[in-house]
Coordinates of C-alpha atoms in Angstrom, one line a residue:
M27 CA -0.1 -0.2 -0.1
R28 CA 2.9 2.2 1.1
G29 CA 4.3 1.6 -2.5
E30 CA 0.9 2.8 -4.3
I31 CA 0.6 5.5 -1.9
E32 CA 4.2 7.1 -3.2
V33 CA 3.5 6.9 -6.9
N34 CA -0.1 8.2 -6.4
E35 CA 2.6 11.4 -5.0
E36 CA 5.3 10.8 -7.5
V37 CA 2.2 11.7 -10.1
V38 CA 0.7 14.3 -8.0
R39 CA 4.3 16.2 -7.9
I40 CA 4.5 15.8 -12.1
L41 CA 1.1 17.5 -12.5
E42 CA 2.2 20.1 -10.1
E43 CA 5.6 21.0 -11.8
A44 CA 3.7 20.9 -15.3
E45 CA 2.0 24.2 -14.2
T46 CA 4.4 25.8 -12.8
G47 CA 6.9 25.4 -15.7
V48 CA 7.4 22.9 -19.0
V49 CA 7.8 19.8 -17.8
E50 CA 9.6 17.7 -21.7
R51 CA 9.9 13.9 -19.8
V52 CA 8.4 11.9 -17.1
E53 CA 10.3 8.5 -16.8
L54 CA 7.5 6.5 -14.4
S55 CA 9.1 2.8 -15.4
G56 CA 8.3 0.1 -12.5
R57 CA 6.6 2.4 -10.5
R58 CA 3.4 0.1 -10.1
L59 CA 1.5 2.4 -11.5
R60 CA -2.5 0.8 -12.6
L61 CA -3.6 4.1 -13.6
L62 CA -3.2 7.1 -14.9
P63 CA -5.0 10.3 -14.1
E64 CA -6.7 12.3 -17.0
A65 CA -4.7 15.3 -16.3
F66 CA -2.0 14.1 -17.5
G67 CA -2.9 15.4 -21.0
K68 CA -2.6 18.8 -20.0
L69 CA 1.1 18.2 -19.8
H70 CA 1.1 19.8 -23.1
G71 CA 5.1 20.3 -23.7
L72 CA 6.0 16.0 -23.4
V73 CA 7.9 15.2 -25.5
H74 CA 9.9 11.9 -23.5
L75 CA 7.0 9.5 -22.0
N76 CA 8.1 6.0 -20.4
L77 CA 5.5 4.2 -18.6
S78 CA 6.5 0.9 -19.2
S79 CA 6.8 -2.4 -16.4
N80 CA 3.5 -1.0 -14.5
Q81 CA 0.0 -3.2 -14.0
I82 CA -1.2 0.0 -16.3
E83 CA -5.0 -1.3 -18.0
V84 CA -6.3 1.8 -19.0
I85 CA -4.7 4.5 -21.7
P86 CA -7.2 7.7 -21.1
D87 CA -8.3 9.8 -23.9
S88 CA -6.5 12.9 -22.8
I89 CA -3.2 11.6 -24.1
G90 CA -4.3 13.1 -27.5
G91 CA -3.7 15.9 -25.5
L92 CA 0.1 16.3 -25.9
K93 CA 0.4 17.5 -29.0
K94 CA 4.5 17.6 -28.7
L95 CA 4.9 14.2 -28.0
E96 CA 7.6 12.1 -30.0
E97 CA 8.7 9.1 -28.1
F98 CA 6.4 6.8 -26.1
D99 CA 7.0 3.5 -24.1
A100 CA 3.9 1.5 -22.8
S101 CA 5.2 -1.7 -23.1
S102 CA 4.9 -4.4 -20.6
N103 CA 1.5 -2.9 -18.5
Q104 CA -2.0 -4.5 -18.9
L105 CA -4.0 -2.4 -21.5
Q106 CA -6.3 -4.4 -23.4
Y107 CA -6.7 -1.8 -26.2
L108 CA -5.5 2.1 -27.1
P109 CA -7.6 4.9 -27.0
D110 CA -8.2 6.0 -30.8
S111 CA -7.6 9.8 -29.4
I112 CA -3.8 8.4 -29.7
G113 CA -4.2 9.6 -33.9
L114 CA -4.1 12.6 -32.3
L115 CA -0.4 12.2 -32.0
L116 CA 1.0 13.5 -35.1
N117 CA 4.4 14.1 -34.0
L118 CA 4.9 10.8 -32.6
R119 CA 8.0 9.3 -33.4
I120 CA 8.3 5.8 -31.7
L121 CA 5.9 3.5 -30.4
N122 CA 5.6 1.1 -27.9
V123 CA 3.0 -1.3 -27.0
S124 CA 4.9 -4.9 -26.7
G125 CA 4.4 -6.8 -23.5
N126 CA 0.5 -6.3 -23.3
R127 CA -2.7 -8.0 -23.5
L128 CA -3.9 -5.6 -27.3
N129 CA -7.0 -7.7 -29.4
A130 CA -6.3 -4.4 -31.9
L131 CA -4.7 -1.9 -32.4
P132 CA -7.2 1.6 -33.2
E133 CA -7.2 2.1 -37.1
S134 CA -6.5 5.9 -35.9
I135 CA -3.0 4.6 -35.6
A136 CA -2.5 5.7 -39.2
R137 CA -3.1 9.0 -38.6
C138 CA 0.6 9.0 -36.9
S139 CA 2.2 9.8 -39.8
S140 CA 5.0 11.1 -37.9
L141 CA 6.2 7.5 -36.8
L142 CA 9.3 5.7 -37.9
E143 CA 9.1 3.2 -34.9
L144 CA 6.1 1.1 -33.9
N145 CA 6.5 -2.4 -31.4
A146 CA 3.6 -3.9 -31.1
S147 CA 5.0 -7.5 -29.7
F148 CA 3.5 -9.7 -27.5
N149 CA 0.4 -9.2 -27.9
N150 CA -2.4 -10.8 -28.5
L151 CA -4.2 -9.2 -32.1
L152 CA -5.6 -10.8 -34.6
F153 CA -5.1 -8.5 -37.5
L154 CA -3.6 -4.8 -38.3
P155 CA -5.8 -2.0 -39.1
T156 CA -6.9 -2.4 -43.2
N157 CA -5.4 1.4 -43.4
I158 CA -2.0 1.2 -41.5
G159 CA 0.4 1.1 -44.5
Y160 CA -1.5 4.1 -46.2
G161 CA -1.0 6.2 -43.0
L162 CA 2.4 5.5 -41.9
L163 CA 4.3 5.9 -45.0
N164 CA 7.4 7.4 -43.2
L165 CA 7.7 3.8 -40.3
E166 CA 11.1 2.3 -41.0
K167 CA 10.8 -0.5 -38.2
L168 CA 7.6 -2.7 -37.9
S169 CA 7.6 -5.3 -35.0
I170 CA 4.3 -7.5 -34.7
H171 CA 6.0 -11.0 -33.6
L172 CA 4.5 -13.1 -31.5
N173 CA 1.0 -12.2 -32.1
K174 CA -1.4 -14.3 -33.3
I175 CA -2.0 -12.7 -36.7
R176 CA -3.1 -14.8 -39.9
F177 CA -3.1 -11.7 -42.5
L178 CA -0.8 -8.8 -43.2
P179 CA -3.6 -6.0 -44.7
S180 CA -2.7 -5.1 -48.5
S181 CA -1.9 -1.7 -47.4
I182 CA 1.1 -2.9 -45.3
C183 CA 2.9 -3.0 -49.1
E184 CA 2.6 1.6 -49.3
M185 CA 4.8 1.3 -46.1
R186 CA 7.6 2.8 -48.8
S187 CA 10.4 3.5 -45.6
L188 CA 10.2 0.6 -44.1
R189 CA 13.4 -1.1 -43.4
Y190 CA 13.0 -3.8 -41.2
L191 CA 9.1 -6.1 -40.4
D192 CA 9.5 -9.1 -37.8
A193 CA 6.6 -11.0 -37.7
H194 CA 7.8 -14.1 -36.3
F195 CA 6.2 -16.6 -34.2
N196 CA 2.0 -15.3 -35.6
E197 CA -0.1 -17.2 -37.5
L198 CA 0.4 -16.2 -40.5
H199 CA -1.1 -17.9 -44.0
G200 CA 1.2 -15.9 -46.5
L201 CA 2.6 -12.3 -47.5
P202 CA 0.6 -10.1 -50.1
Q203 CA 1.2 -10.5 -53.4
A204 CA 2.5 -6.9 -53.6
I205 CA 4.9 -6.9 -50.9
G206 CA 7.7 -6.5 -53.9
R207 CA 7.0 -2.9 -53.6
L208 CA 9.0 -2.7 -50.1
T209 CA 12.0 -1.4 -51.5
K210 CA 13.8 -0.3 -48.8
L211 CA 13.8 -3.6 -47.0
E212 CA 17.0 -4.8 -45.6
V213 CA 15.4 -7.6 -42.9
L214 CA 12.6 -9.6 -42.9
N215 CA 11.4 -12.4 -40.1
L216 CA 9.1 -14.5 -41.1
S217 CA 10.1 -17.3 -39.1
G218 CA 8.0 -19.8 -37.2
N219 CA 4.4 -18.7 -39.0
F220 CA 4.5 -23.4 -39.2
N221 CA 1.7 -24.9 -40.4
D222 CA 0.2 -22.0 -41.7
F223 CA 3.0 -20.6 -44.0
A224 CA 3.8 -22.5 -47.1
E225 CA 4.2 -20.2 -49.7
V226 CA 6.6 -17.2 -50.9
P227 CA 4.9 -14.9 -53.5
D228 CA 7.4 -14.5 -56.9
T229 CA 7.5 -10.4 -56.2
I230 CA 9.2 -11.2 -52.6
A231 CA 11.8 -11.0 -55.4
D232 CA 11.6 -7.4 -55.6
L233 CA 12.7 -6.8 -52.7
T234 CA 16.4 -5.5 -54.4
N235 CA 17.6 -4.2 -50.7
L236 CA 17.4 -7.2 -48.7
R237 CA 19.9 -8.0 -46.8
E238 CA 18.1 -10.8 -43.8
L239 CA 15.9 -13.0 -44.6
D240 CA 14.4 -16.1 -42.0
L241 CA 11.7 -18.4 -43.4
S242 CA 12.8 -20.9 -40.8
N243 CA 10.3 -23.3 -38.5
N244 CA 7.6 -22.9 -41.9
Q245 CA 6.0 -25.4 -44.6
I246 CA 7.6 -23.7 -47.3
R247 CA 8.7 -26.5 -50.2
T248 CA 9.0 -24.3 -53.0
L249 CA 10.7 -20.9 -53.2
P250 CA 10.2 -19.2 -56.4
Y251 CA 12.4 -19.5 -59.4
T252 CA 12.6 -15.6 -59.1
F253 CA 14.6 -16.2 -56.2
G254 CA 17.9 -15.3 -57.6
R255 CA 17.3 -11.6 -58.4
L256 CA 17.5 -10.9 -54.4
G257 CA 21.1 -9.1 -55.1
S258 CA 21.6 -7.7 -51.6
L259 CA 20.7 -10.7 -49.7
V260 CA 23.5 -12.0 -47.7
K261 CA 21.5 -14.5 -44.5
L262 CA 18.7 -16.7 -45.4
N263 CA 17.6 -18.8 -43.2
L264 CA 15.5 -22.1 -43.9
D265 CA 15.4 -24.1 -41.4
Q266 CA 12.6 -26.9 -40.1
N267 CA 10.6 -26.8 -43.9
P268 CA 9.7 -29.5 -46.1
L269 CA 12.1 -28.2 -48.6
I270 CA 11.9 -29.6 -52.4
V271 CA 13.2 -26.9 -54.5
P272 CA 15.8 -25.7 -53.2
P273 CA 16.8 -29.0 -51.8
T274 CA 17.9 -29.3 -47.6
E275 CA 21.9 -29.4 -48.6
I276 CA 21.8 -26.1 -50.4
A277 CA 19.3 -24.2 -48.5
N278 CA 22.1 -25.6 -45.5
K279 CA 25.0 -23.5 -47.3
G280 CA 23.6 -20.5 -47.3
A281 CA 22.3 -17.4 -49.3
D282 CA 24.6 -17.7 -52.1
A283 CA 24.2 -21.3 -52.6
V284 CA 20.4 -20.9 -52.5
K285 CA 20.0 -17.7 -55.1
E286 CA 22.4 -19.2 -57.3
F287 CA 20.7 -22.6 -57.7
M288 CA 17.1 -20.8 -57.8
S289 CA 18.8 -18.7 -61.0
K290 CA 19.7 -21.9 -62.2
K291 CA 16.6 -23.0 -62.4
W292 CA 15.1 -20.5 -63.8
L293 CA 17.2 -20.2 -67.0
E294 CA 16.2 -23.4 -68.0
I295 CA 12.9 -22.9 -67.7
I296 CA 13.0 -19.2 -69.4
T297 CA 15.3 -21.3 -72.4
E298 CA 13.0 -23.8 -72.5
E299 CA 10.3 -21.3 -73.3
Q300 CA 12.5 -19.6 -76.1
R301 CA 13.4 -23.6 -77.9
R302 CA 9.7 -23.5 -77.6
I303 CA 9.2 -20.9 -79.1
N304 CA 11.3 -20.6 -81.9
V305 CA 10.4 -24.0 -82.5
E306 CA 6.4 -22.7 -83.3
A307 CA 8.5 -19.6 -85.4
S308 CA 9.8 -21.9 -87.6
N309 CA 6.5 -24.1 -87.8
Q310 CA 4.1 -20.6 -88.5
Q311 CA 6.9 -18.6 -91.3
G312 CA 4.0 -16.6 -92.5
Q313 CA 2.9 -15.4 -89.1
T314 CA 6.2 -14.6 -87.1
G315 CA 5.7 -10.8 -85.0
W316 CA 4.8 -11.0 -82.3
L317 CA 6.9 -15.2 -81.7
A318 CA 9.5 -12.5 -83.2
W319 CA 9.0 -10.7 -80.3
G320 CA 8.8 -13.1 -77.8
S321 CA 11.6 -14.6 -78.9
S322 CA 13.6 -11.5 -78.3
L323 CA 12.2 -11.3 -75.4
V324 CA 12.9 -14.2 -73.6
S325 CA 16.8 -13.7 -75.2
N326 CA 16.9 -11.0 -73.1
I327 CA 16.0 -12.1 -70.2
V328 CA 18.4 -15.5 -70.6
S329 CA 21.3 -12.6 -71.0
G330 CA 20.5 -11.3 -68.1
V331 CA 20.2 -14.2 -65.5
G332 CA 24.0 -15.7 -67.4
G333 CA 25.3 -12.4 -66.1
Y334 CA 24.1 -13.0 -62.8
L335 CA 25.4 -16.7 -62.3
S336 CA 28.6 -15.6 -64.2
G337 CA 28.9 -12.3 -61.5
P338 CA 30.5 -12.0 -58.3
K339 CA 29.1 -13.1 -55.1
T340 CA 27.7 -10.8 -53.0
P341 CA 30.5 -9.9 -49.8
S342 CA 29.6 -11.3 -46.5
D343 CA 29.1 -8.0 -44.0
P344 CA 30.6 -9.2 -40.4
Y345 CA 27.9 -7.1 -38.4
L346 CA 24.5 -9.0 -40.2
D347 CA 26.8 -12.2 -40.0
Q348 CA 25.5 -11.0 -35.8
Q349 CA 22.2 -10.6 -36.8
L350 CA 19.7 -13.2 -36.3

Protein backbone atom coordinates (compact mmCIF):
# COMPACT_ATOMS: atom_id res chain seq x y z
CA MET A 1 0.00 0.00 0.00
CA ARG A 2 2.80 2.39 0.94
CA GLY A 3 4.36 1.86 -2.54
CA GLU A 4 1.12 2.84 -4.28
CA ILE A 5 0.79 5.96 -2.13
CA GLU A 6 4.35 6.97 -3.07
CA VAL A 7 3.59 6.43 -6.75
CA ASN A 8 0.45 8.55 -6.53
CA GLU A 9 2.44 11.27 -4.79
CA GLU A 10 5.02 11.22 -7.57
CA VAL A 11 2.34 11.53 -10.25
CA VAL A 12 0.81 14.46 -8.36
CA ARG A 13 4.24 16.10 -8.09
CA ILE A 14 4.78 15.80 -11.85
CA LEU A 15 1.40 17.38 -12.54
CA GLU A 16 2.16 20.22 -10.13
CA GLU A 17 5.50 20.86 -11.82
CA ALA A 18 3.73 21.08 -15.15
CA GLU A 19 1.71 24.01 -13.84
CA THR A 20 4.83 26.02 -13.06
CA GLY A 21 6.99 25.12 -16.04
CA VAL A 22 7.38 22.98 -19.13
CA VAL A 23 7.85 19.25 -18.48
CA GLU A 24 9.41 17.57 -21.51
CA ARG A 25 10.34 14.16 -20.12
CA VAL A 26 8.53 11.83 -17.70
CA GLU A 27 10.05 8.52 -16.55
CA LEU A 28 7.66 6.32 -14.58
CA SER A 29 8.95 2.87 -15.50
CA GLY A 30 8.46 0.10 -12.94
CA ARG A 31 6.51 2.18 -10.40
CA ARG A 32 3.56 -0.23 -9.95
CA LEU A 33 1.21 2.28 -11.53
CA ARG A 34 -2.34 1.07 -12.13
CA LEU A 35 -3.94 4.29 -13.30
CA LEU A 36 -2.86 7.29 -15.32
CA PRO A 37 -4.85 10.44 -14.45
CA GLU A 38 -6.75 12.25 -17.22
CA ALA A 39 -4.78 15.32 -16.15
CA PHE A 40 -1.70 13.86 -17.85
CA GLY A 41 -3.18 15.13 -21.10
CA LYS A 42 -2.44 18.66 -19.87
CA LEU A 43 1.33 18.14 -20.08
CA HIS A 44 1.31 19.89 -23.43
CA GLY A 45 5.08 20.26 -23.60
CA LEU A 46 5.79 16.55 -23.04
CA VAL A 47 8.17 15.02 -25.60
CA HIS A 48 9.12 11.71 -23.97
CA LEU A 49 6.80 9.53 -21.83
CA ASN A 50 7.92 6.20 -20.33
CA LEU A 51 5.24 4.16 -18.55
CA SER A 52 6.79 0.73 -19.15
CA SER A 53 6.72 -2.15 -16.66
CA ASN A 54 3.69 -1.07 -14.66
CA GLN A 55 0.18 -2.51 -14.27
CA ILE A 56 -1.74 0.08 -16.27
CA GLU A 57 -4.94 -1.22 -17.85
CA VAL A 58 -6.19 1.93 -19.56
CA ILE A 59 -4.53 4.86 -21.32
CA PRO A 60 -6.87 7.86 -20.88
CA ASP A 61 -8.35 9.59 -23.93
CA SER A 62 -6.62 12.77 -22.79
CA ILE A 63 -3.34 11.32 -24.15
CA GLY A 64 -4.37 12.93 -27.43
CA GLY A 65 -3.62 16.30 -25.88
CA LEU A 66 0.13 15.61 -25.84
CA LYS A 67 0.64 17.30 -29.20
CA LYS A 68 4.45 17.46 -28.90
CA LEU A 69 4.94 13.84 -27.81
CA GLU A 70 7.62 12.09 -29.87
CA GLU A 71 8.41 8.93 -27.84
CA PHE A 72 5.84 6.89 -25.94
CA ASP A 73 6.75 3.63 -24.16
CA ALA A 74 3.83 1.76 -22.61
CA SER A 75 5.36 -1.71 -22.89
CA SER A 76 4.89 -4.44 -20.29
CA ASN A 77 1.57 -3.30 -18.85
CA GLN A 78 -1.96 -4.73 -18.84
CA LEU A 79 -3.44 -2.73 -21.72
CA GLN A 80 -6.32 -4.34 -23.60
CA TYR A 81 -6.85 -1.47 -26.04
CA LEU A 82 -5.44 1.90 -27.07
CA PRO A 83 -7.67 5.00 -27.21
CA ASP A 84 -8.69 6.34 -30.61
CA SER A 85 -7.23 9.67 -29.52
CA ILE A 86 -3.73 8.25 -30.07
CA GLY A 87 -4.26 9.23 -33.70
CA LEU A 88 -3.95 12.87 -32.62
CA LEU A 89 -0.26 12.41 -31.80
CA LEU A 90 0.99 13.74 -35.11
CA ASN A 91 4.58 14.21 -33.90
CA LEU A 92 4.93 10.72 -32.42
CA ARG A 93 8.06 9.04 -33.79
CA ILE A 94 8.48 5.96 -31.56
CA LEU A 95 5.63 3.91 -30.05
CA ASN A 96 6.23 0.80 -27.95
CA VAL A 97 3.16 -1.11 -26.72
CA SER A 98 4.77 -4.55 -26.64
CA GLY A 99 4.04 -7.00 -23.86
CA ASN A 100 0.41 -6.06 -23.23
CA ARG A 101 -2.96 -7.73 -23.86
CA LEU A 102 -3.97 -5.85 -27.00
CA ASN A 103 -6.41 -7.64 -29.31
CA ALA A 104 -6.24 -4.91 -31.94
CA LEU A 105 -4.69 -1.55 -32.76
CA PRO A 106 -7.08 1.35 -33.41
CA GLU A 107 -7.63 2.39 -37.02
CA SER A 108 -6.69 5.91 -35.94
CA ILE A 109 -3.05 4.85 -35.49
CA ALA A 110 -2.67 5.32 -39.24
CA ARG A 111 -2.91 9.08 -38.61
CA CYS A 112 0.37 9.04 -36.65
CA SER A 113 2.14 9.97 -39.85
CA SER A 114 5.49 10.80 -38.20
CA LEU A 115 5.97 7.29 -36.76
CA LEU A 116 9.37 5.79 -37.49
CA GLU A 117 9.19 2.78 -35.14
CA LEU A 118 6.18 0.77 -33.98
CA ASN A 119 6.57 -2.17 -31.61
CA ALA A 120 3.35 -4.08 -30.93
CA SER A 121 4.97 -7.47 -30.33
CA PHE A 122 3.98 -9.98 -27.65
CA ASN A 123 0.26 -9.15 -27.57
CA ASN A 124 -2.91 -10.94 -28.70
CA LEU A 125 -3.29 -9.13 -32.02
CA LEU A 126 -5.45 -10.99 -34.53
CA PHE A 127 -4.99 -8.47 -37.34
CA LEU A 128 -3.57 -5.06 -38.20
CA PRO A 129 -5.72 -2.05 -39.11
CA THR A 130 -6.79 -2.26 -42.75
CA ASN A 131 -5.51 1.23 -43.56
CA ILE A 132 -2.30 1.15 -41.52
CA GLY A 133 0.04 1.30 -44.51
CA TYR A 134 -1.67 4.25 -46.16
CA GLY A 135 -0.90 6.55 -43.25
CA LEU A 136 2.41 5.29 -41.85
CA LEU A 137 4.44 6.17 -44.92
CA ASN A 138 7.53 7.12 -42.89
CA LEU A 139 7.63 3.96 -40.77
CA GLU A 140 11.06 2.30 -40.87
CA LYS A 141 10.72 -0.44 -38.24
CA LEU A 142 7.66 -2.61 -37.56
CA SER A 143 7.75 -5.31 -34.88
CA ILE A 144 4.61 -7.46 -34.63
CA HIS A 145 6.10 -10.80 -33.61
CA LEU A 146 4.55 -13.07 -30.97
CA ASN A 147 0.92 -12.36 -31.86
CA LYS A 148 -1.88 -14.30 -33.58
CA ILE A 149 -2.00 -12.42 -36.87
CA ARG A 150 -3.20 -14.52 -39.82
CA PHE A 151 -2.97 -12.02 -42.67
CA LEU A 152 -1.10 -8.79 -43.34
CA PRO A 153 -3.27 -6.06 -44.91
CA SER A 154 -2.38 -5.16 -48.47
CA SER A 155 -1.86 -1.56 -47.36
CA ILE A 156 1.33 -2.64 -45.59
CA CYS A 157 2.92 -2.74 -49.04
CA GLU A 158 2.58 1.05 -49.19
CA MET A 159 5.08 1.52 -46.35
CA ARG A 160 7.80 2.48 -48.80
CA SER A 161 10.20 3.61 -46.02
CA LEU A 162 10.09 0.28 -44.16
CA ARG A 163 13.53 -1.24 -43.54
CA TYR A 164 12.77 -3.80 -40.83
CA LEU A 165 9.75 -6.11 -40.51
CA ASP A 166 9.58 -8.78 -37.82
CA ALA A 167 6.46 -10.96 -37.92
CA HIS A 168 7.83 -14.21 -36.50
CA PHE A 169 5.69 -16.46 -34.30
CA ASN A 170 2.28 -15.51 -35.68
CA GLU A 171 -0.26 -17.53 -37.67
CA LEU A 172 0.47 -15.98 -41.05
CA HIS A 173 -0.89 -17.78 -44.11
CA GLY A 174 1.36 -15.89 -46.49
CA LEU A 175 2.36 -12.45 -47.73
CA PRO A 176 0.48 -9.89 -49.83
CA GLN A 177 1.27 -10.28 -53.51
CA ALA A 178 2.48 -6.67 -53.66
CA ILE A 179 5.15 -7.22 -50.97
CA GLY A 180 7.81 -6.40 -53.59
CA ARG A 181 6.91 -2.71 -53.33
CA LEU A 182 8.86 -2.52 -50.05
CA THR A 183 12.06 -1.85 -51.94
CA LYS A 184 13.88 -0.35 -48.92
CA LEU A 185 13.31 -3.44 -46.77
CA GLU A 186 16.58 -4.85 -45.42
CA VAL A 187 15.47 -7.33 -42.73
CA LEU A 188 12.44 -9.63 -42.95
CA ASN A 189 11.67 -12.25 -40.29
CA LEU A 190 8.74 -14.58 -41.00
CA SER A 191 9.95 -17.57 -39.01
CA GLY A 192 7.78 -19.71 -36.76
CA ASN A 193 4.43 -19.39 -38.53
CA PHE A 194 4.56 -23.19 -38.72
CA ASN A 195 1.68 -25.00 -40.45
CA ASP A 196 0.10 -21.83 -41.76
CA PHE A 197 2.90 -20.40 -43.90
CA ALA A 198 3.57 -22.50 -46.99
CA GLU A 199 4.11 -20.20 -49.96
CA VAL A 200 6.40 -17.29 -50.82
CA PRO A 201 5.17 -14.96 -53.60
CA ASP A 202 7.46 -14.50 -56.60
CA THR A 203 7.30 -10.72 -56.03
CA ILE A 204 9.64 -11.14 -53.06
CA ALA A 205 12.39 -10.97 -55.67
CA ASP A 206 11.66 -7.25 -56.03
CA LEU A 207 13.05 -6.60 -52.53
CA THR A 208 16.36 -5.53 -54.01
CA ASN A 209 17.80 -4.20 -50.72
CA LEU A 210 16.89 -7.23 -48.62
CA ARG A 211 19.95 -8.45 -46.69
CA GLU A 212 18.47 -10.79 -44.06
CA LEU A 213 15.58 -13.22 -44.55
CA ASP A 214 14.39 -15.75 -41.97
CA LEU A 215 11.81 -18.26 -43.23
CA SER A 216 12.62 -21.03 -40.76
CA ASN A 217 10.00 -23.21 -39.05
CA ASN A 218 7.32 -22.95 -41.70
CA GLN A 219 5.82 -25.31 -44.30
CA ILE A 220 7.62 -24.00 -47.39
CA ARG A 221 8.27 -26.62 -50.06
CA THR A 222 9.35 -24.44 -52.97
CA LEU A 223 10.92 -21.03 -53.28
CA PRO A 224 9.90 -18.90 -56.28
CA TYR A 225 12.24 -19.29 -59.26
CA THR A 226 12.79 -15.51 -59.22
CA PHE A 227 14.51 -15.86 -55.83
CA GLY A 228 17.94 -15.54 -57.44
CA ARG A 229 17.26 -11.85 -58.11
CA LEU A 230 17.75 -11.01 -54.42
CA GLY A 231 21.22 -9.69 -55.11
CA SER A 232 21.73 -8.00 -51.71
CA LEU A 233 20.74 -11.06 -49.65
CA VAL A 234 23.61 -12.25 -47.43
CA LYS A 235 21.83 -14.04 -44.59
CA LEU A 236 19.14 -16.67 -45.19
CA ASN A 237 17.54 -19.15 -42.80
CA LEU A 238 15.36 -21.93 -44.25
CA ASP A 239 15.70 -24.43 -41.39
CA GLN A 240 12.78 -26.68 -40.46
CA ASN A 241 10.88 -26.51 -43.74
CA PRO A 242 9.86 -29.50 -45.92
CA LEU A 243 11.98 -28.10 -48.77
CA ILE A 244 11.99 -29.66 -52.21
CA VAL A 245 13.22 -26.70 -54.27
CA PRO A 246 15.91 -25.93 -53.37
CA PRO A 247 16.91 -29.22 -51.74
CA THR A 248 17.96 -29.06 -48.09
CA GLU A 249 21.62 -29.68 -48.87
CA ILE A 250 21.66 -26.50 -50.98
CA ALA A 251 19.69 -24.49 -48.40
CA ASN A 252 22.21 -25.44 -45.73
CA LYS A 253 25.01 -23.81 -47.73
CA GLY A 254 23.58 -20.34 -47.31
CA ALA A 255 22.20 -17.43 -49.31
CA ASP A 256 24.62 -17.43 -52.25
CA ALA A 257 24.20 -21.16 -52.89
CA VAL A 258 20.41 -20.85 -52.83
CA LYS A 259 20.38 -17.83 -55.13
CA GLU A 260 22.67 -19.55 -57.62
CA PHE A 261 20.59 -22.75 -57.56
CA MET A 262 17.31 -20.89 -58.09
CA SER A 263 18.81 -18.75 -60.85
CA LYS A 264 19.92 -21.87 -62.71
CA LYS A 265 16.44 -23.32 -62.36
CA TRP A 266 14.96 -20.12 -63.70
CA LEU A 267 17.43 -20.14 -66.58
CA GLU A 268 16.41 -23.71 -67.45
CA ILE A 269 12.74 -22.74 -67.57
CA ILE A 270 13.36 -19.65 -69.69
CA THR A 271 15.67 -21.52 -72.04
CA GLU A 272 13.00 -24.18 -72.58
CA GLU A 273 10.45 -21.45 -73.26
CA GLN A 274 12.79 -19.90 -75.83
CA ARG A 275 13.21 -23.28 -77.51
CA ARG A 276 9.42 -23.71 -77.64
CA ILE A 277 8.91 -20.27 -79.17
CA ASN A 278 11.60 -20.93 -81.78
CA VAL A 279 9.92 -24.22 -82.75
CA GLU A 280 6.58 -22.48 -83.14
CA ALA A 281 8.19 -19.71 -85.16
CA SER A 282 9.67 -22.20 -87.59
CA ASN A 283 6.27 -23.88 -87.98
CA GLN A 284 4.47 -20.59 -88.61
CA GLN A 285 6.84 -18.69 -90.86
CA GLY A 286 4.11 -16.43 -92.18
CA GLN A 287 2.95 -15.27 -88.74
CA THR A 288 6.18 -14.59 -86.92
CA GLY A 289 5.63 -11.02 -85.64
CA TRP A 290 4.67 -11.76 -82.07
CA LEU A 291 6.83 -14.87 -81.99
CA ALA A 292 9.91 -12.90 -82.99
CA TRP A 293 9.13 -10.36 -80.28
CA GLY A 294 8.64 -13.13 -77.71
CA SER A 295 11.86 -14.82 -78.73
CA SER A 296 13.77 -11.56 -78.42
CA LEU A 297 12.30 -10.89 -74.99
CA VAL A 298 13.17 -14.36 -73.71
CA SER A 299 16.68 -14.05 -75.12
CA ASN A 300 17.21 -10.82 -73.18
CA ILE A 301 16.02 -12.49 -69.98
CA VAL A 302 18.30 -15.46 -70.56
CA SER A 303 21.21 -13.08 -71.07
CA GLY A 304 20.38 -11.26 -67.82
CA VAL A 305 20.17 -14.44 -65.78
CA GLY A 306 23.39 -15.70 -67.32
CA GLY A 307 25.08 -12.45 -66.34
CA TYR A 308 24.03 -12.93 -62.74
CA LEU A 309 25.34 -16.49 -62.66
CA SER A 310 28.75 -15.43 -63.95
CA GLY A 311 28.91 -12.24 -61.88
CA PRO A 312 30.53 -11.67 -58.48
CA LYS A 313 28.89 -13.01 -55.35
CA THR A 314 27.56 -10.65 -52.68
CA PRO A 315 30.35 -9.95 -50.16
CA SER A 316 29.70 -10.92 -46.56
CA ASP A 317 29.03 -8.29 -43.93
CA PRO A 318 30.60 -8.94 -40.48
CA TYR A 319 27.86 -6.93 -38.75
CA LEU A 320 25.02 -8.82 -40.38
CA ASP A 321 26.70 -12.10 -39.55
CA GLN A 322 25.96 -11.31 -35.91
CA GLN A 323 22.23 -10.85 -36.55
CA LEU A 324 19.39 -13.37 -36.39
